[in-house]
Amino acid sequence: MKILLLTIIFCSTQVFSHSKENTSHTPHAHSADAKLVDGKLENLDSDRFDSFVSDLKGHKVAVVSVKGMVCDFCARGIQKTFNKRDEIRKVDVDLDKGKVLLAFTSSATIDFEEIKKTIQSNGQTAVDMEIINI
Amino acid sequence: MGINKILFVIFIVIIVNVDARPVSWTQGSTLMAYSNNLKNSIYYHFSPTYKFSLGLEMVEDKIFDNSYAYFRFTRLLNRKNMQNSQRNLYFRSGVSSKQWASYFFGLQGDWETRRLFAGFNVNLIESGNRDYFNQSYQVGIAPYLGEFGDLHTWIMVKTKRNSVADEWSTFPVIRLFKGDVMLELGYNGETSWDTHLMYRF
């Protein structure tokens, strides 16, 4: 039984080391008047978004599509990590739509690769991003 | 079942219980308290990266009336993030402070959506000259889908078996979590309550 278990563990490591998570999408930048006018954002909860940006005039909001974010308890790290950054004013997680909303100061540079790494360090996969100027 | 066999069954049940989240986010810490009719334990683990955790579990053994520690290592072997689901496979291991020849290792896996959960845990436990095999399976459903920050509830059924007792034990479990805190309660008619409290920070 011990040998069998070790074999399974070894094979799992080998097989899964070749599997890659889907991360290779390109972010897009958009402008909007705090409304969802872009077709690509149709999967966003508009009420939630409007509530999120209600006090963010002059800010930029990154709407990040995330895979694997199925559980509140698991997404906590995303919120905690982004909240530590000075250039980020607010963070929201929409579990239902699989979106993370990040409100940046207007002067901030939004780097999708950096965001992707941060989300990866929490164990989820960021696949796309839209930037909306409020 | 002889007295030695009973003691061995107790021993392996004390050692191994399923952790809901055995690895945290990068630089994340988790503190767990576990209590049932056999033991009380406190388990702290730290995750240098989201791929593995190192931890120490302090165990108060109610049956043998003594205490010891477990040095634990857990590795995320694979995670598959999908749009509406996540699947995980972990390698778990631990070495006892009391007796270096006592250790366990095994696999834990889970798959979950916002509505459904299925998980398993198989372990091989070495204690002195004897090997034991312990396995458990758990399925659950969320009766409602909460938003981020809400109280989340899972209703689950867990079944487990070890190679010494050679008996299956099946019982209901309720899992509640809100924010950084999770509480899991299981009730088994034979062994009464299992309580598992977790805090992540």
PDB file of N, CA, C and O in Angstrom, chain B residues 83-117:
ATOM      1  N   GLN B  83     -13.459  28.298 -14.908  1.00  0.00           N
ATOM      2  CA  GLN B  83     -14.340  29.454 -14.743  1.00  0.00           C
ATOM      3  C   GLN B  83     -15.257  29.300 -13.528  1.00  0.00           C
ATOM      4  O   GLN B  83     -15.441  30.241 -12.760  1.00  0.00           O
ATOM      5  N   ASN B  84     -15.803  28.111 -13.359  1.00  0.00           N
ATOM      6  CA  ASN B  84     -16.767  27.929 -12.276  1.00  0.00           C
ATOM      7  C   ASN B  84     -16.368  26.849 -11.273  1.00  0.00           C
ATOM      8  O   ASN B  84     -17.220  26.362 -10.525  1.00  0.00           O
ATOM      9  N   SER B  85     -15.120  26.466 -11.290  1.00  0.00           N
ATOM     10  CA  SER B  85     -14.710  25.419 -10.353  1.00  0.00           C
ATOM     11  C   SER B  85     -13.218  25.506 -10.072  1.00  0.00           C
ATOM     12  O   SER B  85     -12.462  26.166 -10.796  1.00  0.00           O
ATOM     13  N   GLN B  86     -12.832  24.829  -9.016  1.00  0.00           N
ATOM     14  CA  GLN B  86     -11.404  24.680  -8.708  1.00  0.00           C
ATOM     15  C   GLN B  86     -11.169  23.259  -8.234  1.00  0.00           C
ATOM     16  O   GLN B  86     -11.968  22.708  -7.477  1.00  0.00           O
ATOM     17  N   ARG B  87     -10.047  22.691  -8.691  1.00  0.00           N
ATOM     18  CA  ARG B  87      -9.692  21.328  -8.293  1.00  0.00           C
ATOM     19  C   ARG B  87      -8.288  21.365  -7.701  1.00  0.00           C
ATOM     20  O   ARG B  87      -7.400  22.033  -8.242  1.00  0.00           O
ATOM     21  N   ASN B  88      -8.101  20.662  -6.580  1.00  0.00           N
ATOM     22  CA  ASN B  88      -6.801  20.663  -5.898  1.00  0.00           C
ATOM     23  C   ASN B  88      -6.365  19.254  -5.548  1.00  0.00           C
ATOM     24  O   ASN B  88      -7.185  18.398  -5.230  1.00  0.00           O
ATOM     25  N   LEU B  89      -5.051  19.067  -5.587  1.00  0.00           N
ATOM     26  CA  LEU B  89      -4.471  17.817  -5.114  1.00  0.00           C
ATOM     27  C   LEU B  89      -3.259  18.159  -4.251  1.00  0.00           C
ATOM     28  O   LEU B  89      -2.384  18.917  -4.683  1.00  0.00           O
ATOM     29  N   TYR B  90      -3.236  17.639  -3.036  1.00  0.00           N
ATOM     30  CA  TYR B  90      -2.173  17.958  -2.090  1.00  0.00           C
ATOM     31  C   TYR B  90      -1.457  16.691  -1.623  1.00  0.00           C
ATOM     32  O   TYR B  90      -2.075  15.632  -1.487  1.00  0.00           O
ATOM     33  N   PHE B  91      -0.185  16.869  -1.335  1.00  0.00           N
ATOM     34  CA  PHE B  91       0.570  15.844  -0.606  1.00  0.00           C
ATOM     35  C   PHE B  91       0.672  16.323   0.839  1.00  0.00           C
ATOM     36  O   PHE B  91       1.049  17.465   1.102  1.00  0.00           O
ATOM     37  N   ARG B  92       0.319  15.455   1.781  1.00  0.00           N
ATOM     38  CA  ARG B  92       0.357  15.825   3.200  1.00  0.00           C
ATOM     39  C   ARG B  92       1.311  14.897   3.931  1.00  0.00           C
ATOM     40  O   ARG B  92       1.402  13.709   3.621  1.00  0.00           O
ATOM     41  N   SER B  93       1.997  15.444   4.921  1.00  0.00           N
ATOM     42  CA  SER B  93       2.896  14.602   5.698  1.00  0.00           C
ATOM     43  C   SER B  93       3.114  15.200   7.079  1.00  0.00           C
ATOM     44  O   SER B  93       2.860  16.388   7.306  1.00  0.00           O
ATOM     45  N   GLY B  94       3.563  14.355   7.984  1.00  0.00           N
ATOM     46  CA  GLY B  94       3.837  14.815   9.336  1.00  0.00           C
ATOM     47  C   GLY B  94       4.733  13.831  10.069  1.00  0.00           C
ATOM     48  O   GLY B  94       4.695  12.623   9.817  1.00  0.00           O
ATOM     49  N   VAL B  95       5.565  14.389  10.951  1.00  0.00           N
ATOM     50  CA  VAL B  95       6.450  13.562  11.774  1.00  0.00           C
ATOM     51  C   VAL B  95       6.215  13.926  13.232  1.00  0.00           C
ATOM     52  O   VAL B  95       6.148  15.111  13.580  1.00  0.00           O
ATOM     53  N   SER B  96       6.118  12.905  14.070  1.00  0.00           N
ATOM     54  CA  SER B  96       5.823  13.140  15.478  1.00  0.00           C
ATOM     55  C   SER B  96       7.075  13.547  16.251  1.00  0.00           C
ATOM     56  O   SER B  96       8.170  13.028  16.004  1.00  0.00           O
ATOM     57  N   SER B  97       6.898  14.456  17.194  1.00  0.00           N
ATOM     58  CA  SER B  97       8.023  14.857  18.051  1.00  0.00           C
ATOM     59  C   SER B  97       8.326  13.788  19.088  1.00  0.00           C
ATOM     60  O   SER B  97       9.414  13.715  19.642  1.00  0.00           O
ATOM     61  N   LYS B  98       7.360  12.961  19.327  1.00  0.00           N
ATOM     62  CA  LYS B  98       7.500  11.975  20.391  1.00  0.00           C
ATOM     63  C   LYS B  98       8.311  10.773  19.940  1.00  0.00           C
ATOM     64  O   LYS B  98       9.101  10.210  20.689  1.00  0.00           O
ATOM     65  N   GLN B  99       8.095  10.422  18.713  1.00  0.00           N
ATOM     66  CA  GLN B  99       8.745   9.219  18.209  1.00  0.00           C
ATOM     67  C   GLN B  99       9.013   9.420  16.716  1.00  0.00           C
ATOM     68  O   GLN B  99       8.088   9.493  15.916  1.00  0.00           O
ATOM     69  N   TRP B 100      10.283   9.559  16.340  1.00  0.00           N
ATOM     70  CA  TRP B 100      10.606   9.894  14.965  1.00  0.00           C
ATOM     71  C   TRP B 100      10.217   8.792  13.997  1.00  0.00           C
ATOM     72  O   TRP B 100      10.104   9.036  12.798  1.00  0.00           O
ATOM     73  N   ALA B 101      10.026   7.591  14.501  1.00  0.00           N
ATOM     74  CA  ALA B 101       9.583   6.501  13.620  1.00  0.00           C
ATOM     75  C   ALA B 101       8.082   6.592  13.342  1.00  0.00           C
ATOM     76  O   ALA B 101       7.542   5.810  12.584  1.00  0.00           O
ATOM     77  N   SER B 102       7.417   7.545  13.969  1.00  0.00           N
ATOM     78  CA  SER B 102       5.985   7.725  13.734  1.00  0.00           C
ATOM     79  C   SER B 102       5.780   8.886  12.779  1.00  0.00           C
ATOM     80  O   SER B 102       6.210  10.003  13.057  1.00  0.00           O
ATOM     81  N   TYR B 103       5.143   8.600  11.687  1.00  0.00           N
ATOM     82  CA  TYR B 103       4.899   9.647  10.697  1.00  0.00           C
ATOM     83  C   TYR B 103       3.697   9.257   9.860  1.00  0.00           C
ATOM     84  O   TYR B 103       3.205   8.119   9.947  1.00  0.00           O
ATOM     85  N   PHE B 104       3.224  10.183   9.073  1.00  0.00           N
ATOM     86  CA  PHE B 104       2.181   9.845   8.115  1.00  0.00           C
ATOM     87  C   PHE B 104       2.442  10.607   6.828  1.00  0.00           C
ATOM     88  O   PHE B 104       3.119  11.643   6.816  1.00  0.00           O
ATOM     89  N   PHE B 105       1.906  10.110   5.746  1.00  0.00           N
ATOM     90  CA  PHE B 105       1.910  10.854   4.492  1.00  0.00           C
ATOM     91  C   PHE B 105       0.732  10.385   3.662  1.00  0.00           C
ATOM     92  O   PHE B 105       0.198   9.279   3.877  1.00  0.00           O
ATOM     93  N   GLY B 106       0.313  11.222   2.748  1.00  0.00           N
ATOM     94  CA  GLY B 106      -0.836  10.839   1.943  1.00  0.00           C
ATOM     95  C   GLY B 106      -1.253  11.916   0.965  1.00  0.00           C
ATOM     96  O   GLY B 106      -0.533  12.895   0.755  1.00  0.00           O
ATOM     97  N   LEU B 107      -2.396  11.706   0.375  1.00  0.00           N
ATOM     98  CA  LEU B 107      -2.934  12.625  -0.615  1.00  0.00           C
ATOM     99  C   LEU B 107      -4.278  13.159  -0.157  1.00  0.00           C
ATOM    100  O   LEU B 107      -5.069  12.435   0.466  1.00  0.00           O
ATOM    101  N   GLN B 108      -4.501  14.418  -0.454  1.00  0.00           N
ATOM    102  CA  GLN B 108      -5.813  15.007  -0.215  1.00  0.00           C
ATOM    103  C   GLN B 108      -6.227  15.729  -1.481  1.00  0.00           C
ATOM    104  O   GLN B 108      -5.406  16.424  -2.105  1.00  0.00           O
ATOM    105  N   GLY B 109      -7.459  15.568  -1.876  1.00  0.00           N
ATOM    106  CA  GLY B 109      -7.926  16.232  -3.085  1.00  0.00           C
ATOM    107  C   GLY B 109      -9.309  16.799  -2.898  1.00  0.00           C
ATOM    108  O   GLY B 109     -10.070  16.333  -2.034  1.00  0.00           O
ATOM    109  N   ASP B 110      -9.616  17.813  -3.659  1.00  0.00           N
ATOM    110  CA  ASP B 110     -10.978  18.334  -3.613  1.00  0.00           C
ATOM    111  C   ASP B 110     -11.331  18.974  -4.946  1.00  0.00           C
ATOM    112  O   ASP B 110     -10.451  19.351  -5.731  1.00  0.00           O
ATOM    113  N   TRP B 111     -12.589  19.063  -5.179  1.00  0.00           N
ATOM    114  CA  TRP B 111     -13.131  19.754  -6.342  1.00  0.00           C
ATOM    115  C   TRP B 111     -14.345  20.516  -5.844  1.00  0.00           C
ATOM    116  O   TRP B 111     -15.158  19.968  -5.090  1.00  0.00           O
ATOM    117  N   GLU B 112     -14.426  21.779  -6.209  1.00  0.00           N
ATOM    118  CA  GLU B 112     -15.590  22.517  -5.746  1.00  0.00           C
ATOM    119  C   GLU B 112     -16.036  23.573  -6.729  1.00  0.00           C
ATOM    120  O   GLU B 112     -15.235  24.126  -7.489  1.00  0.00           O
ATOM    121  N   THR B 113     -17.316  23.808  -6.721  1.00  0.00           N
ATOM    122  CA  THR B 113     -17.911  24.946  -7.411  1.00  0.00           C
ATOM    123  C   THR B 113     -18.508  25.811  -6.304  1.00  0.00           C
ATOM    124  O   THR B 113     -18.305  25.534  -5.119  1.00  0.00           O
ATOM    125  N   ARG B 114     -19.232  26.810  -6.674  1.00  0.00           N
ATOM    126  CA  ARG B 114     -19.860  27.608  -5.617  1.00  0.00           C
ATOM    127  C   ARG B 114     -20.989  26.815  -4.953  1.00  0.00           C
ATOM    128  O   ARG B 114     -21.397  27.122  -3.847  1.00  0.00           O
ATOM    129  N   ARG B 115     -21.475  25.805  -5.628  1.00  0.00           N
ATOM    130  CA  ARG B 115     -22.629  25.045  -5.119  1.00  0.00           C
ATOM    131  C   ARG B 115     -22.258  23.672  -4.578  1.00  0.00           C
ATOM    132  O   ARG B 115     -22.870  23.190  -3.628  1.00  0.00           O
ATOM    133  N   LEU B 116     -21.262  23.028  -5.197  1.00  0.00           N
ATOM    134  CA  LEU B 116     -20.962  21.633  -4.866  1.00  0.00           C
ATOM    135  C   LEU B 116     -19.530  21.449  -4.388  1.00  0.00           C
ATOM    136  O   LEU B 116     -18.625  22.174  -4.824  1.00  0.00           O
ATOM    137  N   PHE B 117     -19.348  20.458  -3.540  1.00  0.00           N
ATOM    138  CA  PHE B 117     -18.013  20.136  -3.048  1.00  0.00           C
ATOM    139  C   PHE B 117     -17.852  18.620  -3.001  1.00  0.00           C
ATOM    140  O   PHE B 117     -18.769  17.891  -2.615  1.00  0.00           O
TER     141      PHE B 117
END
